[in-house]
Tab-separated table of C-alpha atoms and ligand atoms in Angstrom:
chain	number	residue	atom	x	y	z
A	102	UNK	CA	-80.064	25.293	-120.103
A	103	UNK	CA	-80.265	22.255	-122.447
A	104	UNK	CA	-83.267	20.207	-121.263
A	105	UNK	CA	-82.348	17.697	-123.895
A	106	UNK	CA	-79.219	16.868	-121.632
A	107	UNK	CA	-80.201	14.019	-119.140
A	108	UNK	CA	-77.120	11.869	-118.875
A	109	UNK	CA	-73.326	12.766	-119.079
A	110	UNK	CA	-70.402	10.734	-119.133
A	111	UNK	CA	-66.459	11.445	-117.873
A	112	UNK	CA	-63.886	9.509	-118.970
A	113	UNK	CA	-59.792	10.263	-118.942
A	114	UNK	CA	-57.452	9.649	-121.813
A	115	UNK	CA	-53.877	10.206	-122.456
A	116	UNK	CA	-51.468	9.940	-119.716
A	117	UNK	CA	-52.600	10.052	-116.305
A	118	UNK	CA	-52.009	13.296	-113.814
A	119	UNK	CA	-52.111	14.310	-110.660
A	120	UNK	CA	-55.596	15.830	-110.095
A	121	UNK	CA	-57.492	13.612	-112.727
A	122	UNK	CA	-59.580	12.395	-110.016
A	123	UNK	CA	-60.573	15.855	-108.353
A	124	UNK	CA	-61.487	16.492	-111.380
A	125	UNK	CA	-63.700	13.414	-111.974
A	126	UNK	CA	-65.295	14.080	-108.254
A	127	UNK	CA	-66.329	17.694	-109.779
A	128	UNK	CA	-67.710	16.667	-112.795
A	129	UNK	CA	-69.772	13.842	-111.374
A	130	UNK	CA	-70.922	16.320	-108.128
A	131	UNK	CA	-71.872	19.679	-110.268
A	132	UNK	CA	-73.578	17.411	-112.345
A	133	UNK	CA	-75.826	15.049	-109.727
A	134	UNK	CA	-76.648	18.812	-108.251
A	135	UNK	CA	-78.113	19.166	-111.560
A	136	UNK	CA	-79.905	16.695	-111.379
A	137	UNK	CA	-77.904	14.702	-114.257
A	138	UNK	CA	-77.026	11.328	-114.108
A	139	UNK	CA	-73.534	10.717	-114.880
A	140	UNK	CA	-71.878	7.245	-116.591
A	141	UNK	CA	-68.263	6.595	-115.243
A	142	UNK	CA	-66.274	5.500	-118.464
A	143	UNK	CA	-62.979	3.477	-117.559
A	144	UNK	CA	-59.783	3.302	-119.945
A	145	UNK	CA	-60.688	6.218	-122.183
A	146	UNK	CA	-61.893	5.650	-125.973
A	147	UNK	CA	-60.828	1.802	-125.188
A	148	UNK	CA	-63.613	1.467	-122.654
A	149	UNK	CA	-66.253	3.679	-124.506
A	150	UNK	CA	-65.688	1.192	-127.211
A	151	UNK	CA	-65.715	-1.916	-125.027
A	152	UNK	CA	-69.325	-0.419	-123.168
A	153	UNK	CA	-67.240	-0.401	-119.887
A	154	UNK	CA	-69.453	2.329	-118.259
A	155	UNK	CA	-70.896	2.818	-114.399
A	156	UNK	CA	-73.252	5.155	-113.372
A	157	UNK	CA	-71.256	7.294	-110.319
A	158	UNK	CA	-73.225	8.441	-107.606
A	159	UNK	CA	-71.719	11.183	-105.043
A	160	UNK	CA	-70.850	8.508	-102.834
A	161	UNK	CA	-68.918	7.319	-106.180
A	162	UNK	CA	-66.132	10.555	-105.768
A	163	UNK	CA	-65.937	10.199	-101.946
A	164	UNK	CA	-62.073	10.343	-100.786
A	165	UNK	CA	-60.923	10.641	-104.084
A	166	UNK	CA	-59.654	14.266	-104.294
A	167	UNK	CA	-56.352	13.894	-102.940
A	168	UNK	CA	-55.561	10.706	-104.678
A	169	UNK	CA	-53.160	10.923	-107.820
A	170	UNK	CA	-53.626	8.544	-110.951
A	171	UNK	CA	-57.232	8.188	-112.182
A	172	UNK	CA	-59.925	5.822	-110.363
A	173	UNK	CA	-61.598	5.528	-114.219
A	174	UNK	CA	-58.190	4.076	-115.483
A	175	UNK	CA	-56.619	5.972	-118.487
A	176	UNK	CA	-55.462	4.582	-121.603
A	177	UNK	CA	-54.558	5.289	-125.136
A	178	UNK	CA	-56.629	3.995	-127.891
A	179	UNK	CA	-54.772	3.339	-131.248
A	180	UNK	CA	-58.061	2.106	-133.025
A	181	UNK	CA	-59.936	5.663	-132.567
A	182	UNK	CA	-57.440	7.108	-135.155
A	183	UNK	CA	-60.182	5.373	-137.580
A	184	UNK	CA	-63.442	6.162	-138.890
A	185	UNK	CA	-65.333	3.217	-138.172
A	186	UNK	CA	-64.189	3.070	-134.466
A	187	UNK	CA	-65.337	6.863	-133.956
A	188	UNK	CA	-68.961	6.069	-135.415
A	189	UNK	CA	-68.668	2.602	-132.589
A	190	UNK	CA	-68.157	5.341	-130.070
A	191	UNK	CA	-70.860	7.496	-131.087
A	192	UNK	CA	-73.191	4.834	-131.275
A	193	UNK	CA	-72.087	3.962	-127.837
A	194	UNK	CA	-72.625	6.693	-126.250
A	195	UNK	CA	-76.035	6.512	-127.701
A	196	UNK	CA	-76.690	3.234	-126.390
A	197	UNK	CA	-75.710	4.459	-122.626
A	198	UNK	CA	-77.708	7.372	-123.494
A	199	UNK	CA	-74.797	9.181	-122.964
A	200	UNK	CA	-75.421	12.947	-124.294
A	201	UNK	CA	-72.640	15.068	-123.020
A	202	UNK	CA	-69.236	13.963	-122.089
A	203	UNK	CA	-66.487	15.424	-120.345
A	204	UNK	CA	-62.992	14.701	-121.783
A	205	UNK	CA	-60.351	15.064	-119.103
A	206	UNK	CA	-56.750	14.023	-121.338
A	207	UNK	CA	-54.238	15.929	-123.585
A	208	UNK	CA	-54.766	17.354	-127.132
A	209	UNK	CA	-54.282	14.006	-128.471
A	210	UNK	CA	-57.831	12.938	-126.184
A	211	UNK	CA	-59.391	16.162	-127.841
A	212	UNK	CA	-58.805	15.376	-131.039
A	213	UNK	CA	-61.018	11.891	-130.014
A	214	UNK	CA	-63.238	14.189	-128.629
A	215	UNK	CA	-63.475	16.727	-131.556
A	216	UNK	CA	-64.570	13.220	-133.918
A	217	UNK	CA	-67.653	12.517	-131.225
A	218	UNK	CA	-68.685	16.186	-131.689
A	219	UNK	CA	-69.049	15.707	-135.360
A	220	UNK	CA	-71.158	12.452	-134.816
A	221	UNK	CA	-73.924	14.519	-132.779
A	222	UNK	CA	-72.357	14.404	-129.102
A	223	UNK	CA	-71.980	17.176	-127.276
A	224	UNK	CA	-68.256	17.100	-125.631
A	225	UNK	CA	-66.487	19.250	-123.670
A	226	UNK	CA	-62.482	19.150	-122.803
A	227	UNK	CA	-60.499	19.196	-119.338
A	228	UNK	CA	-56.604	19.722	-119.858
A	229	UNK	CA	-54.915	17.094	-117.858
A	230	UNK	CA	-51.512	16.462	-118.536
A	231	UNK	CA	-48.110	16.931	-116.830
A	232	UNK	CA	-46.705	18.153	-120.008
A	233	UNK	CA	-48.264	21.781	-119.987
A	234	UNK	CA	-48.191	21.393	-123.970
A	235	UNK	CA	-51.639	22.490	-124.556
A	236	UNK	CA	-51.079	25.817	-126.169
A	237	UNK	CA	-55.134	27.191	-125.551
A	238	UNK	CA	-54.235	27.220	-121.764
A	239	UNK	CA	-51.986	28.408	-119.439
A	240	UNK	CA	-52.265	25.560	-117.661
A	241	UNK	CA	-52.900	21.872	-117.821
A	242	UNK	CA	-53.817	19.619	-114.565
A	243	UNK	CA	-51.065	17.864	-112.975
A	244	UNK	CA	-48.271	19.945	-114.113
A	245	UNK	CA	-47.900	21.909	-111.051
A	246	UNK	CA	-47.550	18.385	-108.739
A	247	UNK	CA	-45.282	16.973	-111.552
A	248	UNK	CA	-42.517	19.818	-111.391
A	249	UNK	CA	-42.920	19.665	-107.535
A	250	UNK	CA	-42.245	16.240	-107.963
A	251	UNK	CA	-39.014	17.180	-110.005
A	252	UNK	CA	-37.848	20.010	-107.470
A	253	UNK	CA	-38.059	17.654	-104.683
A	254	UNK	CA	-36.035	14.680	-106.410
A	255	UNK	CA	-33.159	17.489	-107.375
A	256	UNK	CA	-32.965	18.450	-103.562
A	257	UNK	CA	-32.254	14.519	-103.129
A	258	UNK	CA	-29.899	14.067	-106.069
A	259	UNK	CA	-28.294	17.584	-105.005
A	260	UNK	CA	-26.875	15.976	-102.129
A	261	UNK	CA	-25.550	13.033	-103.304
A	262	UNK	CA	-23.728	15.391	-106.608
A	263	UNK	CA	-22.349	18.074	-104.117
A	264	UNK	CA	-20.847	15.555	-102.128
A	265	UNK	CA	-19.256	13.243	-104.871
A	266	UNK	CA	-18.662	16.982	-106.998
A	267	UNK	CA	-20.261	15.739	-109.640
A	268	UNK	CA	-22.669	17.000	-112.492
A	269	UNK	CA	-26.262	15.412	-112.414
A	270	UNK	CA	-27.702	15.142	-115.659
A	271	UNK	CA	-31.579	14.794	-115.161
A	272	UNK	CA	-33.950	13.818	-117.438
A	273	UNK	CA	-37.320	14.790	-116.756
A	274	UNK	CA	-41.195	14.452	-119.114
A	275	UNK	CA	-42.870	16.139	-121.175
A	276	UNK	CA	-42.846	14.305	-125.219
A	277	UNK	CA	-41.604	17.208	-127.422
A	278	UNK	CA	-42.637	19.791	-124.896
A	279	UNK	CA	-40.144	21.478	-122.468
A	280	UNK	CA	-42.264	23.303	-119.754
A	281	UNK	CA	-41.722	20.889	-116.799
A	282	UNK	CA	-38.031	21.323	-117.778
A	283	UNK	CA	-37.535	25.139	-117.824
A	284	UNK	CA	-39.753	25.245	-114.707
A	285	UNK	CA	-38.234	22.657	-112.608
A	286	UNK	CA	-34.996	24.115	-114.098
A	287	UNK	CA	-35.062	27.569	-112.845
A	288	UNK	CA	-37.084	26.120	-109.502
A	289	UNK	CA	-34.066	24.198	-108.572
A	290	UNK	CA	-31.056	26.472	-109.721
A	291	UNK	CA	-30.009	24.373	-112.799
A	292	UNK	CA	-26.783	25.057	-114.463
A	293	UNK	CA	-28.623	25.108	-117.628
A	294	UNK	CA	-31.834	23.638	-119.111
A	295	UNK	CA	-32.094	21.838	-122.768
A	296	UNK	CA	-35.587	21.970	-124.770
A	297	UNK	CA	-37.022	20.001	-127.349
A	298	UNK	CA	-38.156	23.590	-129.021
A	299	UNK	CA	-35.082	25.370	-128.882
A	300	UNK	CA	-31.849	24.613	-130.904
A	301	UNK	CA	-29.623	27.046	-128.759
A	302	UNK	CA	-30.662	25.964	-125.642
A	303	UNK	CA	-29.215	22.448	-126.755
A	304	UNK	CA	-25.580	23.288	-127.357
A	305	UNK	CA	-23.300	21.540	-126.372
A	306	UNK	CA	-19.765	23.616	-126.181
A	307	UNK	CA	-22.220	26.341	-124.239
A	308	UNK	CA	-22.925	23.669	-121.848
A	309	UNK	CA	-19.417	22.820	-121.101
A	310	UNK	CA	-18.407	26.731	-121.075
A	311	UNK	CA	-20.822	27.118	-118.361
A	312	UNK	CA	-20.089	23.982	-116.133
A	313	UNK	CA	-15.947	24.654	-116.379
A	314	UNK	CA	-16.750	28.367	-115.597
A	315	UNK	CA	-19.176	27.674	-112.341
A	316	UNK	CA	-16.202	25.134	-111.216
A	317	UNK	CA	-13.773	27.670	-111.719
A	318	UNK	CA	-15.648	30.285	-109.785
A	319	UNK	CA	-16.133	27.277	-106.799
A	320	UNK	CA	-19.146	25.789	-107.609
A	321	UNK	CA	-18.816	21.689	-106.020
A	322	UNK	CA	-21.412	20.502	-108.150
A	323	UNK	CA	-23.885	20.740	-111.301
A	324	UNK	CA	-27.470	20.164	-112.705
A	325	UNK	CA	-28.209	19.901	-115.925
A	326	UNK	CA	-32.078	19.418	-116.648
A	327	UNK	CA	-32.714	17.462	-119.991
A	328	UNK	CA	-36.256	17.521	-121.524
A	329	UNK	CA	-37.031	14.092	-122.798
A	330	UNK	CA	-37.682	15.620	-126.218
A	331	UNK	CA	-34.304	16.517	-126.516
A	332	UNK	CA	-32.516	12.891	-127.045
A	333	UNK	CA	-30.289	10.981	-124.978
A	334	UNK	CA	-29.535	12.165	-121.837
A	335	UNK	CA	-27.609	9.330	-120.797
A	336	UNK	CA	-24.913	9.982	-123.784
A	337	UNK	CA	-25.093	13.751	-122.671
A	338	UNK	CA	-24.179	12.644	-119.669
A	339	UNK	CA	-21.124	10.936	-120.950
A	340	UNK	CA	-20.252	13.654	-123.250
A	341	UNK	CA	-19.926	15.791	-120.162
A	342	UNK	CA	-17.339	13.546	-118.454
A	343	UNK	CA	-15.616	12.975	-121.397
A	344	UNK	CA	-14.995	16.897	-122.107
A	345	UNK	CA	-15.101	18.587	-118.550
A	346	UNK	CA	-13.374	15.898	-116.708
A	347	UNK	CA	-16.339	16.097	-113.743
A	348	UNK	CA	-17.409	13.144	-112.987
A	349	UNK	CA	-21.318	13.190	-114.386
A	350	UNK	CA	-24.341	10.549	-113.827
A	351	UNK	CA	-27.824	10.109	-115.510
A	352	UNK	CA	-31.239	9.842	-113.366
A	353	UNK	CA	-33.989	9.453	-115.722
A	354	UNK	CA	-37.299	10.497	-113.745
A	355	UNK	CA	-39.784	8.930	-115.524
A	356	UNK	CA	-43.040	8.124	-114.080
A	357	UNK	CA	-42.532	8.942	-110.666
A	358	UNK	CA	-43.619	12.415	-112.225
A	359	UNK	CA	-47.052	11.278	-112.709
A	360	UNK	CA	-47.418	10.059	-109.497
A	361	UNK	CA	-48.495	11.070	-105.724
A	362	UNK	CA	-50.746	13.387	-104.319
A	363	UNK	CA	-51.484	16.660	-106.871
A	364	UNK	CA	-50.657	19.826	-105.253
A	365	UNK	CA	-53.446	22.536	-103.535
A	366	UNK	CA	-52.868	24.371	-106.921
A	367	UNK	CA	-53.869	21.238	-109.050
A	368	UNK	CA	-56.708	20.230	-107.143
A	369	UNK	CA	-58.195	23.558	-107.538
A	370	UNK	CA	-57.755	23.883	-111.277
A	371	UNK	CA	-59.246	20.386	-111.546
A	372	UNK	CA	-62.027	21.306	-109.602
A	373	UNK	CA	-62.980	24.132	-111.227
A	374	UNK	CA	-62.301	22.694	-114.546
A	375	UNK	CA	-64.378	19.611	-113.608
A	376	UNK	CA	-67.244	22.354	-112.481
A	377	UNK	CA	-67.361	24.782	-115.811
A	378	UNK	CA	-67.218	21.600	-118.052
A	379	UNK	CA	-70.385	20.105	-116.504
A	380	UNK	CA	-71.755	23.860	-116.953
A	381	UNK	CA	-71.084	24.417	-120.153
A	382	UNK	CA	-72.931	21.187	-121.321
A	383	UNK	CA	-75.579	21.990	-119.213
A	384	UNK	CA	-75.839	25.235	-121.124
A	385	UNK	CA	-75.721	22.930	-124.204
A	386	UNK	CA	-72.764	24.018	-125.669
A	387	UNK	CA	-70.409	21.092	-127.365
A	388	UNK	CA	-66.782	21.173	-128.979
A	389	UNK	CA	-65.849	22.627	-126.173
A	390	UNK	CA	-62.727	23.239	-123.967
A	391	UNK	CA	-61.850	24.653	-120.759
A	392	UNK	CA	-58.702	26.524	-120.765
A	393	UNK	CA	-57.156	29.264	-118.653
A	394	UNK	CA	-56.113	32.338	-120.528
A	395	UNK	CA	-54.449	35.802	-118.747
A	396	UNK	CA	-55.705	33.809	-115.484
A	397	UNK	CA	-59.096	33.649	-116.393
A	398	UNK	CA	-61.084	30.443	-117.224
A	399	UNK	CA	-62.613	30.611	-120.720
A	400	UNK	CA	-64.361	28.271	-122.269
A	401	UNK	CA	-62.965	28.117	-126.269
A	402	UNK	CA	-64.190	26.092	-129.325
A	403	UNK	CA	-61.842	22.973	-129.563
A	404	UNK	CA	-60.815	23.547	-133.360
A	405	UNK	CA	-60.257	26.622	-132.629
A	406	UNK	CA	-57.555	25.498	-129.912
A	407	UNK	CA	-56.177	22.953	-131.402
A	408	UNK	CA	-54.797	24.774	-134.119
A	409	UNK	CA	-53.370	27.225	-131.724
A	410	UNK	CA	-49.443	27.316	-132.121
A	411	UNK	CA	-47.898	27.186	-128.722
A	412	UNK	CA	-44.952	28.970	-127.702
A	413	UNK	CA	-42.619	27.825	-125.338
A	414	UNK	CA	-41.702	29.852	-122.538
A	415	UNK	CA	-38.345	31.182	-123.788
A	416	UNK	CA	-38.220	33.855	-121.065
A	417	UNK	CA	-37.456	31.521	-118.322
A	418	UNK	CA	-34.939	29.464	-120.340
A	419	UNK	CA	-33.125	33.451	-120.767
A	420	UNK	CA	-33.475	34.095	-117.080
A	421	UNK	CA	-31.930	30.841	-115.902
A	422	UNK	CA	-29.103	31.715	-118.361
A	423	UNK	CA	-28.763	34.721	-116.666
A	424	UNK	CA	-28.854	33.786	-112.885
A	425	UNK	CA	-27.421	30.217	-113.005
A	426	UNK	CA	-23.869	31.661	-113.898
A	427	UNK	CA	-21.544	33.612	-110.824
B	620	ADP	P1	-52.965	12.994	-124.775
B	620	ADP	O1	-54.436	13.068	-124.743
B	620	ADP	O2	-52.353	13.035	-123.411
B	620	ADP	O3	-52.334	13.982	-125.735
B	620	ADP	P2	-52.485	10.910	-126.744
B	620	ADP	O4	-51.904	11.835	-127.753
B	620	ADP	O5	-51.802	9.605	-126.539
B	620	ADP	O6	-52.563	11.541	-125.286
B	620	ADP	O7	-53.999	10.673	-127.158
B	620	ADP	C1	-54.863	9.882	-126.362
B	620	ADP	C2	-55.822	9.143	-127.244
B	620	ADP	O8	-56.663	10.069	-127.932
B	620	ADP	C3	-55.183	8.316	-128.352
B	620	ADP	O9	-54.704	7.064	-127.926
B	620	ADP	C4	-56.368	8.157	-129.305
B	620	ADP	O10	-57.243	7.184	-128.825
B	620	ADP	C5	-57.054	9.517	-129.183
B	620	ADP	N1	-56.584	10.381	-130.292
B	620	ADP	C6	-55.418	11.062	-130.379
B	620	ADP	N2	-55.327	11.733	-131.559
B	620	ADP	C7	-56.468	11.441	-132.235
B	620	ADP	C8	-56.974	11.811	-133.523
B	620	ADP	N3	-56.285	12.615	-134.365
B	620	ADP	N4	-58.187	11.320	-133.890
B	620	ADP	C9	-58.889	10.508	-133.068
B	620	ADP	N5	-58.464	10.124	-131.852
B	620	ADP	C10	-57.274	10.585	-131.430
B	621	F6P	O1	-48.072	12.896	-121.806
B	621	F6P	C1	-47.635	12.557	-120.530
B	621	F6P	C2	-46.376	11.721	-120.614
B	621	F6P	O2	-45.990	11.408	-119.280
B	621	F6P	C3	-45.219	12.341	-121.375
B	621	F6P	O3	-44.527	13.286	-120.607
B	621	F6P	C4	-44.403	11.118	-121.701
B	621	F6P	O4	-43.630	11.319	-122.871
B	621	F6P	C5	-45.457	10.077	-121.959
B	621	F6P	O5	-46.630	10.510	-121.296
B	621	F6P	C6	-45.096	8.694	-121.446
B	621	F6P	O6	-46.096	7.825	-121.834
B	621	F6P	P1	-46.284	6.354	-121.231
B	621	F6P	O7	-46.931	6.504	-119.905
B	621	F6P	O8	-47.132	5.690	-122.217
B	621	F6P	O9	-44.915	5.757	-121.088
């Protein structure tokens, strides 16, 4: 135990995801049990800078862990890129008395939090992001609600494209990462599936073998999943029509993806993220993240994973090859 540890802080950064707030609610209850206090930072690094902190009490996290977004606002914080803005938020942190703090946010959040660690605070990471693109762990809160977000709006769009025949091109999140693609992909069927991180899975005279072959062979309709990494989806779209002759139309997702309710799965990542975060600083260990690895939870130095090299998951994009054509 670290008896120098009195006070934590929690903040999220990055894009908000579904199960930010369970995760909040665990860090700020494993930590009162402690007999912590705990500051509430809103809006990220742009509230640590601007002192917009609140200490939470239990009562604080009450009917929150169902809730999607992030009661302690999110936000990304151009200015911490710099020096002198990283020393602000040390000193900060120092004026709230602030001595551990848990970083719930995306790589980009870690690399914040890595620049605190070297200015004496002790800070541990939460993965929270619906892009999965964290390649230390296996999984990242909200991803799990987000492509259960994308399964269910293919269902809807499924309808409307099997009974026009069309092709649905769909467009779905995740910045140069294509996880939420090749898993909503394969959860829904998908003719085929186009990723940011693979050149082959973007071809185009493949994709129009495949559509005119599943038409010949009966098929009434197509989906074609488009990672947003990969470009325009909306010229794709017209590309289709123009060299298959079936009709096509464009649905961007967007942020309905981040929103709703996070899924059984989520909330219990978050909470157990939330939990081993608030123990590992209570152990007194900093430069921290929590990660799962071959299903475990492991706690991993953040330099360390950050400079992991992630690898996308090329297996499923083969399967779908594989079972989407009859
Ligand atoms: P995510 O955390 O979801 O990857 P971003 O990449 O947008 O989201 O990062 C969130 C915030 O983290 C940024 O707006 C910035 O404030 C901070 N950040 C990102 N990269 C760095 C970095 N290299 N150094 C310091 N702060 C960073
Ligand atoms: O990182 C999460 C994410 O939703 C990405 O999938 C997407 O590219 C980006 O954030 C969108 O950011 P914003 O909410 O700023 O439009």
């Amino acid at each position: 135990m670290d008896s120098s540890l009195r006070t934590i802080g929690v903040l999220t950064s990055g894009g908000d995801a579904p199960g930010m707030n369970a995760c909040i609610r665990a860090v700020v209850r494993s930590a009162l049990n402690k007999g912590l206090r705990v500051m509430g930072i809103r809006k990220g690094y742009v509230g640590l800078l601007r002192g917009d902190v609140m200490e939470m009490h239990a009562s604080s996290v009450a009917d929150i862990i169902h809730r999607g977004g992030t009661v302690l606002y999110t936000a990304r914080c151009p200015e911490f890129f710099q020096v002198e803005y990283q020393d602000r938020a040390a000193e900060m942190c120092r004026i709230f008395g602030i001595d551990g703090l848990v970083v719930i946010g995306g790589d980009g959040s870690f690399r914040g939090a890595q620049k605190l660690s070297q200015r004496g605070i002790s800070v541990v990471g939460v993965p929270g992001t619906i892009d999965r693109d964290i390649a230390c762990s296996e999984y990242t809160i909200g991803f799990d609600s987000a492509v259960n977000i994308v399964v269910d709006s293919i269902a809807r769009l499924r309808d409307t494209s099997a009974s026009h025949e069309r092709c649905s091109v769909v467009e779905v999140m995740g910045r140069n990462c294509g996880e939420l693609a090749l898993w909503s992909g394969i959860a829904t069927g998908a003719d085929a599936i186009m990723i940011p991180e693979d050149e082959e899975s973007q071809g185009f005279d493949h994709l129009v073998r495949v559509i005119m072959e599943n038409r010949a062979r009966g098929k009434s309709h197509n989906i074609v999943i488009v990672a947003e990494g990969v470009g325009n989806a909306q010229e794709l779209s017209k590309k289709i029509h123009d060299a298959t002759g079936v009709e096509s139309r464009c649905t961007i997702l967007g942020h309905i993806q981040r929103g709703g309710s996070p899924t059984a799965l989520d909330i219990k990542h978050a909470s157990m993220m939330g939990y081993l975060a608030v123990e590992a600083l209570y152990s007194g260990e900093t430069n921290r993240l929590i990660c799962v690895q071959n299903g475990k939870y492991v706690n991993i130095d953040i330099d360390e994973g950050l400079a992991m090299k992630r690898e996308p998951s090329l297996d499923i994009w083969k399967a779908n090859l594989q079972i989407s054509t009859y």
